[in-house]
Coordinates of C-alpha atoms in Angstrom, one line a residue:
Chain A
X1100 CA 130.1 -178.4 128.8
X1101 CA 126.5 -177.2 128.7
X1102 CA 124.2 -178.1 125.9
X1103 CA 120.6 -177.2 125.2
X1104 CA 118.2 -179.5 123.3
X1105 CA 115.0 -178.3 121.7
X1106 CA 112.6 -180.4 119.6
X1107 CA 111.0 -180.9 117.2
X1108 CA 112.8 -178.8 114.6
X1109 CA 109.7 -178.3 112.5
X1110 CA 106.0 -178.9 113.2
X1111 CA 102.9 -178.4 111.2
X1112 CA 99.7 -178.5 113.3
X1113 CA 96.0 -177.8 112.5
X1114 CA 94.1 -175.0 114.1
X1115 CA 92.6 -176.1 117.3
X1116 CA 95.1 -178.8 118.0
X1117 CA 97.2 -178.9 121.2
X1118 CA 100.9 -178.1 121.3
X1119 CA 103.8 -179.2 123.4
X1120 CA 107.4 -178.1 122.8
X1121 CA 110.1 -179.4 125.0
X1122 CA 113.5 -177.9 125.9
X1123 CA 116.2 -179.5 128.1
X1124 CA 119.5 -178.3 129.3
X1125 CA 122.5 -180.4 130.2
X1126 CA 125.7 -179.6 132.1
X1127 CA 124.4 -177.0 134.5
X1128 CA 122.1 -176.7 137.4
X1129 CA 119.3 -174.1 138.3
X1130 CA 119.6 -172.3 134.9
X1131 CA 117.3 -169.4 134.0
X1132 CA 115.1 -170.6 131.2
X1133 CA 113.4 -168.7 128.4
X1134 CA 110.9 -169.2 125.6
X1135 CA 110.9 -166.7 122.7
X1136 CA 108.9 -166.4 119.6
X1137 CA 110.2 -164.9 116.4
X1138 CA 107.9 -163.9 113.5
X1139 CA 109.4 -163.9 110.0
X1140 CA 111.9 -161.1 109.6
X1141 CA 111.2 -159.8 113.1
X1142 CA 113.0 -159.7 116.5
X1143 CA 112.6 -162.1 119.4
X1144 CA 109.5 -161.7 121.6
X1145 CA 110.0 -162.9 125.2
X1146 CA 107.1 -165.2 126.0
X1147 CA 108.0 -166.8 129.4
X1148 CA 111.0 -167.1 131.6
X1149 CA 111.7 -169.1 134.7
X1150 CA 114.3 -168.8 137.5
X1151 CA 113.5 -172.1 139.2
X1152 CA 111.2 -175.2 139.2
X1153 CA 107.6 -174.2 139.1
X1154 CA 108.4 -170.5 138.8
X1155 CA 107.1 -169.1 135.6
X1156 CA 106.9 -165.4 134.5
X1157 CA 104.6 -164.6 131.6
X1158 CA 105.5 -161.6 129.5
X1159 CA 102.7 -161.4 127.0
X1160 CA 99.1 -162.5 127.4
X1161 CA 98.4 -165.1 124.8
X1162 CA 97.2 -168.6 123.9
X1163 CA 100.3 -170.3 125.3
X1164 CA 101.5 -171.5 128.7
X1165 CA 104.8 -172.7 130.1
X1166 CA 105.8 -175.2 132.8
X1167 CA 109.1 -176.2 134.4
X1168 CA 108.5 -179.6 135.9
X1169 CA 112.2 -180.3 136.5
X1170 CA 115.2 -178.1 137.0
X1171 CA 116.5 -178.4 133.4
X1172 CA 113.3 -178.9 131.6
X1173 CA 111.1 -176.2 130.1
X1174 CA 107.9 -176.9 128.2
X1175 CA 105.7 -174.6 126.1
X1176 CA 102.1 -175.7 125.6
X1177 CA 98.8 -174.7 124.1
X1178 CA 95.5 -176.3 124.4
X1179 CA 94.2 -175.0 121.1
X1180 CA 96.4 -173.5 118.5
X1181 CA 95.5 -170.4 116.5
X1182 CA 96.8 -169.4 113.1
X1183 CA 98.6 -166.5 114.8
X1184 CA 100.7 -169.0 116.9
X1185 CA 102.8 -169.8 113.8
X1186 CA 106.4 -168.7 114.1
X1187 CA 109.9 -169.7 115.1
X1188 CA 110.1 -170.7 118.8
X1189 CA 113.4 -170.5 120.6
X1190 CA 114.3 -171.9 124.0
X1191 CA 117.3 -170.4 125.8
X1192 CA 119.1 -170.7 129.1
X1193 CA 121.5 -168.4 131.1
X1194 CA 123.5 -169.0 134.2
X1195 CA 121.8 -168.1 137.5
X1196 CA 125.2 -167.3 138.9
X1197 CA 126.7 -165.1 136.3
X1198 CA 123.3 -164.1 134.9
X1199 CA 124.8 -162.8 131.7
X1200 CA 124.4 -164.1 128.1
X1201 CA 121.8 -166.5 126.8
X1202 CA 122.5 -169.7 125.0
X1203 CA 119.9 -170.7 122.5
X1204 CA 118.5 -174.0 121.1
X1205 CA 118.1 -174.6 117.4
X1206 CA 114.5 -173.5 117.4
X1207 CA 111.2 -175.0 116.3
X1208 CA 109.5 -173.8 113.2
X1209 CA 105.8 -174.1 113.9
X1210 CA 103.2 -173.7 111.1
X1211 CA 99.6 -173.7 112.1
X1212 CA 97.3 -174.6 109.2
Chain B
X879 CA 107.2 -151.2 129.6
X880 CA 110.8 -151.3 128.4
X881 CA 111.2 -150.7 124.7
X882 CA 114.3 -151.4 122.5
X883 CA 114.8 -149.9 119.1
X884 CA 117.4 -150.9 116.5
X885 CA 117.2 -148.0 114.1
X886 CA 118.0 -149.7 110.9
X887 CA 116.0 -152.7 109.7
X888 CA 118.7 -153.4 107.1
X889 CA 122.1 -152.0 106.4
X890 CA 124.2 -152.6 103.3
X891 CA 127.9 -151.7 103.2
X892 CA 131.0 -152.4 101.1
X893 CA 133.4 -155.0 102.2
X894 CA 136.3 -153.5 104.2
X895 CA 134.3 -150.7 105.6
X896 CA 133.1 -150.3 109.2
X897 CA 129.6 -151.3 109.9
X898 CA 127.9 -149.4 112.7
X899 CA 124.6 -150.6 114.2
X900 CA 122.5 -148.6 116.7
X901 CA 120.4 -149.8 119.7
X902 CA 118.3 -147.4 121.7
X903 CA 116.2 -148.2 124.8
X904 CA 113.7 -146.4 126.9
X905 CA 113.1 -146.1 130.6
X906 CA 115.7 -147.4 133.1
X907 CA 119.1 -148.7 132.1
X908 CA 119.8 -152.5 132.2
X909 CA 122.5 -154.2 134.2
X910 CA 124.0 -155.5 130.9
X911 CA 123.6 -154.8 127.2
X912 CA 124.4 -157.6 124.9
X913 CA 124.8 -158.1 121.2
X914 CA 124.0 -161.4 119.3
X915 CA 124.3 -162.6 115.8
X916 CA 121.6 -164.6 114.1
X917 CA 121.9 -166.5 110.8
X918 CA 118.7 -167.5 108.9
X919 CA 116.9 -170.4 110.5
X920 CA 119.2 -170.6 113.5
X921 CA 119.1 -169.4 117.1
X922 CA 121.0 -166.2 118.1
X923 CA 124.7 -166.6 119.1
X924 CA 126.1 -164.3 121.8
X925 CA 128.9 -161.9 120.7
X926 CA 129.6 -159.3 123.3
X927 CA 128.3 -158.0 126.6
X928 CA 128.9 -154.6 128.2
X929 CA 128.0 -153.6 131.7
X930 CA 126.2 -150.4 132.7
X931 CA 129.4 -149.1 134.3
X932 CA 131.5 -149.7 131.2
X933 CA 131.9 -147.3 128.2
X934 CA 133.4 -149.6 125.6
X935 CA 134.3 -153.2 125.0
X936 CA 136.3 -154.8 122.2
X937 CA 136.7 -158.3 120.8
X938 CA 138.8 -158.8 117.7
X939 CA 137.0 -156.7 115.0
X940 CA 134.0 -156.0 117.1
X941 CA 133.5 -152.9 119.4
X942 CA 130.6 -152.0 121.5
X943 CA 129.9 -148.7 123.3
X944 CA 127.3 -148.1 126.0
X945 CA 126.0 -144.6 126.8
X946 CA 123.6 -144.7 129.7
X947 CA 122.9 -141.0 129.4
X948 CA 121.8 -141.3 125.8
X949 CA 120.4 -144.7 126.5
X950 CA 122.2 -146.0 123.4
X951 CA 124.6 -148.7 122.4
X952 CA 126.7 -148.7 119.2
X953 CA 128.0 -151.9 117.7
X954 CA 130.9 -151.7 115.2
X955 CA 132.4 -154.3 112.9
X956 CA 135.6 -153.1 111.4
X957 CA 137.2 -154.4 108.2
X958 CA 133.8 -156.0 107.4
X959 CA 133.7 -159.2 105.4
X960 CA 130.9 -160.9 103.4
X961 CA 130.9 -163.6 106.1
X962 CA 129.7 -160.9 108.6
X963 CA 126.4 -160.7 106.8
X964 CA 123.7 -161.7 109.3
X965 CA 121.0 -160.2 111.5
X966 CA 122.4 -158.5 114.6
X967 CA 120.3 -158.2 117.7
X968 CA 120.8 -156.2 120.8
X969 CA 119.4 -157.3 124.1
X970 CA 119.0 -155.9 127.6
X971 CA 119.4 -157.9 130.8
X972 CA 117.7 -156.7 133.9
X973 CA 119.4 -158.5 136.8
X974 CA 116.5 -157.9 139.2
X975 CA 114.3 -160.0 137.1
X976 CA 116.7 -162.2 135.2
X977 CA 114.9 -161.5 132.0
X978 CA 116.5 -160.8 128.7
X979 CA 114.6 -158.6 126.2
X980 CA 115.7 -158.3 122.5
X981 CA 115.4 -155.6 119.9
X982 CA 114.0 -156.3 116.5
X983 CA 117.4 -156.7 114.9
X984 CA 119.3 -155.2 112.0
X985 CA 120.0 -157.2 108.9
X986 CA 123.5 -156.5 107.8
X987 CA 124.7 -157.3 104.2
X988 CA 128.3 -156.9 103.3
X989 CA 128.9 -156.7 99.5
X990 CA 132.2 -157.8 98.0

């Protein structure tokens, strides 16, 4: 069966520090991969999505970047964090064949101080 | 750009009643419309999907309708229970781009 791993679960980082969040998927190949951010009490904002290795689509101009160095690995990065980068970050995958529902990781609670 | 609105930020209803949540979108219709449940501190969990050529879909106590003329989906939970209390999110999938866009969610509370 397919599983998605996202880590760390919580992270506290100072303003100006770099960020790297990693997400990996097991049990499937060539998944569509997504990064979302959720502010407290709000909906999910799509940040990046990828349909293949090295293919990244950015939805919102911001202080973040994403990379997909391997088929089932999706990384969210920042060179210098801002206070406004705080939030709940969620990675998700969907099948490239059925292209239907998304399966989410457990999320990373990022607090920038 | 595409916009999704879930009309109610919060909805409180009595146990046993039917909860009805609304999702409206602008511009062109998606290939699929989905509904997810999210509990506090967790990632969303998929519940139901309805295609653009379908009018209604059911799963146990859940029912989803999809009206591409009105650009609206309704999500019903019949015989609601306190355990149904959660945030419910609608999402649109555009097959041409493989991206999934979410609404802001409705926080549903079922009181005993």
